[in-house]
Short mmCIF file of C-alpha atoms in Angstrom, two decimals:
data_model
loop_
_atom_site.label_atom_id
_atom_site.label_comp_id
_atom_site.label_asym_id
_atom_site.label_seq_id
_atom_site.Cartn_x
_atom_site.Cartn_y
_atom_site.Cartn_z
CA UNK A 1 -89.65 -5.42 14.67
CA UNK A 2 -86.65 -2.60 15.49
CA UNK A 3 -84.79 -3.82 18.97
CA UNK A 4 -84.67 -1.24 21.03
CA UNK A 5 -81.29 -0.11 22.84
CA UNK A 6 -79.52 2.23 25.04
CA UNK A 7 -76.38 3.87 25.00
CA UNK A 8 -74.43 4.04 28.26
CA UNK A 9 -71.65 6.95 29.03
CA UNK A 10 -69.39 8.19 32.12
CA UNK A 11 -67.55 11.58 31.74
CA UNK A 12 -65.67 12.95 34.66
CA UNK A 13 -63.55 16.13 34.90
CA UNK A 14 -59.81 15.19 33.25
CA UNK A 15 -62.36 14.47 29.76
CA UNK A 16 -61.80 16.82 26.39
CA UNK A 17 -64.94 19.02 25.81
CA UNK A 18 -63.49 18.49 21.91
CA UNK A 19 -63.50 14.82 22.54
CA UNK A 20 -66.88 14.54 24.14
CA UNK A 21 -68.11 16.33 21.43
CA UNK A 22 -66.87 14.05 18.81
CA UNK A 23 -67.97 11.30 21.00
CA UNK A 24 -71.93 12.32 21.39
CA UNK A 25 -71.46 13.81 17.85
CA UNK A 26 -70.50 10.02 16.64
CA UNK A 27 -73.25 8.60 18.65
CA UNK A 28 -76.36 11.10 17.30
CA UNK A 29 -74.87 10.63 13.81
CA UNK A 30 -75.77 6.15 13.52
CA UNK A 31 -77.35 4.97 10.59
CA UNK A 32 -79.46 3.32 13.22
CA UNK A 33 -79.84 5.77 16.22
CA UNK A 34 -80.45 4.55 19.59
CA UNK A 35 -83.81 5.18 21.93
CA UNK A 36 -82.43 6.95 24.33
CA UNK A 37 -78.85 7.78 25.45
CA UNK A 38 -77.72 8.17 29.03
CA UNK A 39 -74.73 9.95 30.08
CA UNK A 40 -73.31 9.78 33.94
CA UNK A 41 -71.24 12.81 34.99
CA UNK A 42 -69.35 11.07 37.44
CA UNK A 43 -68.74 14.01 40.03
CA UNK A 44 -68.58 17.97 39.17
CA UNK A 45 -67.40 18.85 35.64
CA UNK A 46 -65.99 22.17 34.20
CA UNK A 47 -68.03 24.70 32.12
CA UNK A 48 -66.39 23.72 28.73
CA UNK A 49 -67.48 19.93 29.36
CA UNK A 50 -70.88 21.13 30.74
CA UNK A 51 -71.30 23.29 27.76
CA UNK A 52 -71.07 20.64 24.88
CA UNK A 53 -73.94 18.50 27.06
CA UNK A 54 -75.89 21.41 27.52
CA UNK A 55 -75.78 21.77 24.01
CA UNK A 56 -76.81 18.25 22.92
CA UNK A 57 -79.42 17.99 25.99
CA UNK A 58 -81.23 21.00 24.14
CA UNK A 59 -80.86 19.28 20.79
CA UNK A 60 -81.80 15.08 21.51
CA UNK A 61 -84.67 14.97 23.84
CA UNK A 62 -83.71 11.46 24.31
CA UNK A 63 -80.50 12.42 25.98
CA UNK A 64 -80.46 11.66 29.83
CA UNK A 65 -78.07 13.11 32.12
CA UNK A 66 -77.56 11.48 35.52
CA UNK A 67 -75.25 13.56 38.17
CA UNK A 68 -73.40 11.96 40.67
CA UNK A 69 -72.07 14.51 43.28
CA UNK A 70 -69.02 13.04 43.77
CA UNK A 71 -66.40 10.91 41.56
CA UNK A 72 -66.97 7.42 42.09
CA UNK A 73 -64.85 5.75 39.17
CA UNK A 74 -65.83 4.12 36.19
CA UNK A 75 -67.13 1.27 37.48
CA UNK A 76 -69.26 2.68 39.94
CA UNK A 77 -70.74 5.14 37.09
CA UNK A 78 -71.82 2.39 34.72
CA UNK A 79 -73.85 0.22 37.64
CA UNK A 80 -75.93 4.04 38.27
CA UNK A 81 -75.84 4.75 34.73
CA UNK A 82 -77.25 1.33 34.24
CA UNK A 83 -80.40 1.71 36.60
CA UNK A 84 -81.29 4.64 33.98
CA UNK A 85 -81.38 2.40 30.63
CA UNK A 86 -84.93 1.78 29.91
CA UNK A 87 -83.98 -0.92 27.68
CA UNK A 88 -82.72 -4.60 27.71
CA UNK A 89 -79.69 -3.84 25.15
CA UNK A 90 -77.61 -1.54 26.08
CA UNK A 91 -73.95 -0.27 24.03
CA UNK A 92 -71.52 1.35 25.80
CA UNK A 93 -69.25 4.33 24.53
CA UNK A 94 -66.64 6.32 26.00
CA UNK A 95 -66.55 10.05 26.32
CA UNK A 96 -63.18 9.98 23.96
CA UNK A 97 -64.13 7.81 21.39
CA UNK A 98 -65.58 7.45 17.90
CA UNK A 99 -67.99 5.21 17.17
CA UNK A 100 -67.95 4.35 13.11
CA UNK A 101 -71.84 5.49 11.76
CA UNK A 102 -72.94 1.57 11.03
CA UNK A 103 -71.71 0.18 15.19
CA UNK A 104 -75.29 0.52 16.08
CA UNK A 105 -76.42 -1.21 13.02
CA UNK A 106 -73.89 -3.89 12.33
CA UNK A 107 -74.74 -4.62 16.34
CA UNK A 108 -78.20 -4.73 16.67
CA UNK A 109 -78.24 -7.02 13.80
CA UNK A 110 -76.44 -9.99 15.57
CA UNK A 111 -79.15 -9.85 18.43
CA UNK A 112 -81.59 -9.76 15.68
CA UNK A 113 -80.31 -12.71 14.00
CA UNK A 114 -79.30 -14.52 17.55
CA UNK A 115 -81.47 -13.68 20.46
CA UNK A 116 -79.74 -16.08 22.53
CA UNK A 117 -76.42 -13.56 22.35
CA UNK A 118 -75.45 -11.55 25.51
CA UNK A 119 -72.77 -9.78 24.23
CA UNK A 120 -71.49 -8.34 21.11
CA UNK A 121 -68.25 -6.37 20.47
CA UNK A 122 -65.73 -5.95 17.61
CA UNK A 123 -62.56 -5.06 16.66
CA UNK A 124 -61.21 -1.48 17.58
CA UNK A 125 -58.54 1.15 15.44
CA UNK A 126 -56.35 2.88 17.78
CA UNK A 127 -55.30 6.46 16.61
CA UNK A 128 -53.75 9.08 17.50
CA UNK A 129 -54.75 13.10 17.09
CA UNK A 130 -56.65 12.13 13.96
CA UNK A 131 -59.16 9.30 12.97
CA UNK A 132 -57.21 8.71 9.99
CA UNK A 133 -53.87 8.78 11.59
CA UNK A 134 -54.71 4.80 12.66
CA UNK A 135 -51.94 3.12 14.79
CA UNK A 136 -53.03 -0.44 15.56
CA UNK A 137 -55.96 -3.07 15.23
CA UNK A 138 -56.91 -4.93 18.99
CA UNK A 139 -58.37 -7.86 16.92
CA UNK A 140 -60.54 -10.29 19.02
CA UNK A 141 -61.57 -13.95 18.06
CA UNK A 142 -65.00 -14.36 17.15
CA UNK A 143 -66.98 -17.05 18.32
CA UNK A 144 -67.76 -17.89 21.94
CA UNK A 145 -65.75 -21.22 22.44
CA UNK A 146 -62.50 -19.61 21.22
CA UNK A 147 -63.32 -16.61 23.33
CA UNK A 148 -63.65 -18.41 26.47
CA UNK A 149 -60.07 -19.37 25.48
CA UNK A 150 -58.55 -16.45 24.71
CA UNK A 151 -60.15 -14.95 28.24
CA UNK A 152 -57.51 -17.10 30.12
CA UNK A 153 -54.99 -15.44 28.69
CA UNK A 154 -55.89 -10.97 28.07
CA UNK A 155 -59.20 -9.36 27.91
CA UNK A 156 -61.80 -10.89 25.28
CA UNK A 157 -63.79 -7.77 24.90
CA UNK A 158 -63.08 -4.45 23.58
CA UNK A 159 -64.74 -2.47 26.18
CA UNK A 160 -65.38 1.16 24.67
CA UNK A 161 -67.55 -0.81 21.45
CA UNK A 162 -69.47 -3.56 23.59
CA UNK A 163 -73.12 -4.08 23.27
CA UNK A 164 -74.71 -6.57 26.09
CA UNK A 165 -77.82 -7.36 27.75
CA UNK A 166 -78.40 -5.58 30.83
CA UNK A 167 -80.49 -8.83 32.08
CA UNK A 168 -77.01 -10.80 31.48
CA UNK A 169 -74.80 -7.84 32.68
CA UNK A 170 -76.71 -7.93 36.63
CA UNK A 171 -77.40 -11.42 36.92
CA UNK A 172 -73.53 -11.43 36.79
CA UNK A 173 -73.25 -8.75 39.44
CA UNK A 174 -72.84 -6.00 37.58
CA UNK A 175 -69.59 -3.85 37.59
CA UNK A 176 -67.73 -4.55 40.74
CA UNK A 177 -64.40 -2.80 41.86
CA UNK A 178 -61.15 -3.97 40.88
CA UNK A 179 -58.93 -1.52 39.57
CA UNK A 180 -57.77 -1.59 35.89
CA UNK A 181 -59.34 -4.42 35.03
CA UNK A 182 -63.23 -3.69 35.99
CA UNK A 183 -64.61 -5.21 33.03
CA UNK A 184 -62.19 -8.02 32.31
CA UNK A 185 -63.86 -9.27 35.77
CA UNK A 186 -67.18 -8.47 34.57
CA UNK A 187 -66.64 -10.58 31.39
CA UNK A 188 -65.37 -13.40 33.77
CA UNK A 189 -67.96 -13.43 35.83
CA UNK A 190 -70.39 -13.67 32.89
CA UNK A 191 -68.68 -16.31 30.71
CA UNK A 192 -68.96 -18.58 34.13
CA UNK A 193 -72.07 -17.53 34.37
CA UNK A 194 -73.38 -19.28 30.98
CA UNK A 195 -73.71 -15.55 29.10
CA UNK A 196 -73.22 -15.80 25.31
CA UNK A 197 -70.20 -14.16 23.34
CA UNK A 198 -69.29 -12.96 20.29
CA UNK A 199 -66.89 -10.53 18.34
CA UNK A 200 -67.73 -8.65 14.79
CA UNK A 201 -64.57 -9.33 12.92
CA UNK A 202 -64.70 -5.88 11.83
CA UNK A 203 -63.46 -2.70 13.53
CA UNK A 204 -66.66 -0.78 14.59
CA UNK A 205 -64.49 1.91 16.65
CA UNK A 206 -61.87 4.53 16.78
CA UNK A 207 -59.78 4.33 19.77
CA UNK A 208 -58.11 7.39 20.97
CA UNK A 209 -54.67 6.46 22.20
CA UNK A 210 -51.90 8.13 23.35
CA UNK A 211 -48.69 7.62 24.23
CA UNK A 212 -49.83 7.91 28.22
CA UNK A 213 -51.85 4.85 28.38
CA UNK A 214 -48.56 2.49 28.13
CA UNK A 215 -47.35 4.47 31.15
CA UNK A 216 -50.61 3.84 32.61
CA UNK A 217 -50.47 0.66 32.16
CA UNK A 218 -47.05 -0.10 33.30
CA UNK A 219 -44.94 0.05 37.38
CA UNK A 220 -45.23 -1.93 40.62
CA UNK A 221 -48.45 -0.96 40.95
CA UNK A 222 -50.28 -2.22 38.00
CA UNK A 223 -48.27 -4.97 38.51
CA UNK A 224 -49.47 -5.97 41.45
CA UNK A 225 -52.57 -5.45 40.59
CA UNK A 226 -52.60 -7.65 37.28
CA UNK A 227 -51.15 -10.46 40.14
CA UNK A 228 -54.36 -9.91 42.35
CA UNK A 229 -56.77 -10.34 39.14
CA UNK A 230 -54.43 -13.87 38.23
CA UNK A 231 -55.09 -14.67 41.97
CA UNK A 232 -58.71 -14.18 41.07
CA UNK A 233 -59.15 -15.91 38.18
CA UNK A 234 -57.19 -18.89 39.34
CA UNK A 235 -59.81 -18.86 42.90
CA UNK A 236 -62.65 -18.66 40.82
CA UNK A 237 -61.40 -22.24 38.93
CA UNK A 238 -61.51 -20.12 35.71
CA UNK A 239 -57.64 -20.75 35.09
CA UNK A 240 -55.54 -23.63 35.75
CA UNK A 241 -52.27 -23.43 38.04
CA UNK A 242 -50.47 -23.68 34.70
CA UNK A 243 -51.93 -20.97 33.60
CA UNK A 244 -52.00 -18.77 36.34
CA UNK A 245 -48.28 -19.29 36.36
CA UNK A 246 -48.04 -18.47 32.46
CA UNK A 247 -49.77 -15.38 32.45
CA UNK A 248 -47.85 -14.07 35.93
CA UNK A 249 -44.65 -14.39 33.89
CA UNK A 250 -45.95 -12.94 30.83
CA UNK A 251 -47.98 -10.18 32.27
CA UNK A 252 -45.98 -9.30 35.57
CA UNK A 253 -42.72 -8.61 33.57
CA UNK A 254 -44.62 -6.66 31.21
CA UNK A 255 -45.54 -3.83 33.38
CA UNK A 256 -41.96 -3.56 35.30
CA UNK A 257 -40.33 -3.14 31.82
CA UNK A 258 -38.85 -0.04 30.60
CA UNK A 259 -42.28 2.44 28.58
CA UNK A 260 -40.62 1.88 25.48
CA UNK A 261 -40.27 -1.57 25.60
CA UNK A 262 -43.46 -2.18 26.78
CA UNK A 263 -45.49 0.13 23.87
CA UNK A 264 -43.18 -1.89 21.53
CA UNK A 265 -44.75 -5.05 22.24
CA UNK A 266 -48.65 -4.04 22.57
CA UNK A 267 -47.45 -2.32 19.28
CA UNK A 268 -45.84 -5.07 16.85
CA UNK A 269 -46.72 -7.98 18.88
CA UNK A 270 -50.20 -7.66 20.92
CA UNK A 271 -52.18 -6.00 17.89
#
């Protein structure tokens, strides 16, 4: 018997009507398509974003749009976009992204195979401009026990390519706010919650990067904000005082560095 599955979106107004397009387009192309497909437009969006949905709402009956009148954030997007998925699996996608044409398949057939499995992600390829112009690999471990482990130390799930239960997902909480790092705390919250993990050691995605994210992710800000998720972790007994200590030093100095420096070492050293 075919699992059935969602697919879970949130596209607000800064998004690329080009890269939406490629995004649905990636999604509606699967060797195994999905049952339904909901998208959350997470406040008002321009006419050249709402004309590539309008488009694809006409075309896949199975495409749900849910409005939200204001912009609530990412996290906020997902738990509403999340009340709309009719089914038990859902895999989530962002709006900029290209999901490879066997994700769905490849996916589907590790819950089929191990229905005690709450999540299941893979590797990514980061590019830039083109598909085929691919920068980097974020390679994850693959079994849960080694996951767990690598969780102490960066985030043990590629976000944009993850397919969980939503059972698993709310008994967790859900999506909760914490900037930047909204679903590293979700995947906390679940591994200490007893949820199953594991990684395809295969790249089932196209990440779109550019040369803005490493900004993004870098000043005092994001600094102290990666301190208030060590604080976290380390309250929540999920990292040792060691540890917390480790990753402060590591982490904390990362994101006061100089841009350059810092893409250098997510670039030859993180990947």
């Amino acid at each position: 018997m075919q699992l059935k599955f969602s697919v879970l979106l949130s596209v607000y107004y800064k998004e690329q009507p080009d890269f939406l397009f490629q995004s649905l387009n990636s999604i509606f192309s699967q060797t195994l398509l999905p049952n339904e497909v909901v998208l959350v437009k997470d406040g008002s969006l321009f006419n050249e974003l709402e004309s590539v949905i309008d488009t694809y709402q006409k075309k896949y009956s199975n495409l749900k749009i849910i409005s939200l009148s204001t912009n609530q954030g990412l996290g906020k997007a997902l738990n509403e976009g999340l009340k709309y998925c009719s089914y038990d699996l859902v895999a989530r996608m962002d709006t900029d992204d290209i999901a490879k044409s066997n994700r769905f398949e490849k996916q589907i057939k590790v819950f089929k195979e191990y229905p005690e499995m709450d999540i299941c992600s893979s590797w990514i390829e980061e590019f830039e401009g083109v598909n085929d112009n691919v920068l980097s690999t974020r390679k994850l471990p693959e079994y849960h026990h080694a996951i767990i482990e690598y969780a102490k130390k960066r985030c043990p799930i590629n976000h944009p390519v993850v397919m969980f239960r939503k059972s698993a997902v709310l008994k967790a909480g859900g999506y909760k706010h914490f900037p930047l790092f909204e679903d590293y705390y979700l995947w906390i919250r679940m591994l200490m919650n007893g949820a199953k993990f594991y990684n395809i050691q295969e790249s089932l995605l196209y990440f779109r990067f550019s040369p803005e994210m490493f900004k993004r992710r870098g000043g005092w800000k994001y600094a102290m904000d990666e301190l208030r998720f060590q604080r976290m972790m380390k309250q929540e007994h999920f990292i040792s005082t060691f540890e917390f200590l480790r990753n402060v030093a590591i982490r904390f100095s990362t994101r006061i560095i100089p841009n350059s420096w810092r893409t250098l070492i997510y670039k030859k050293m993180l990947r």
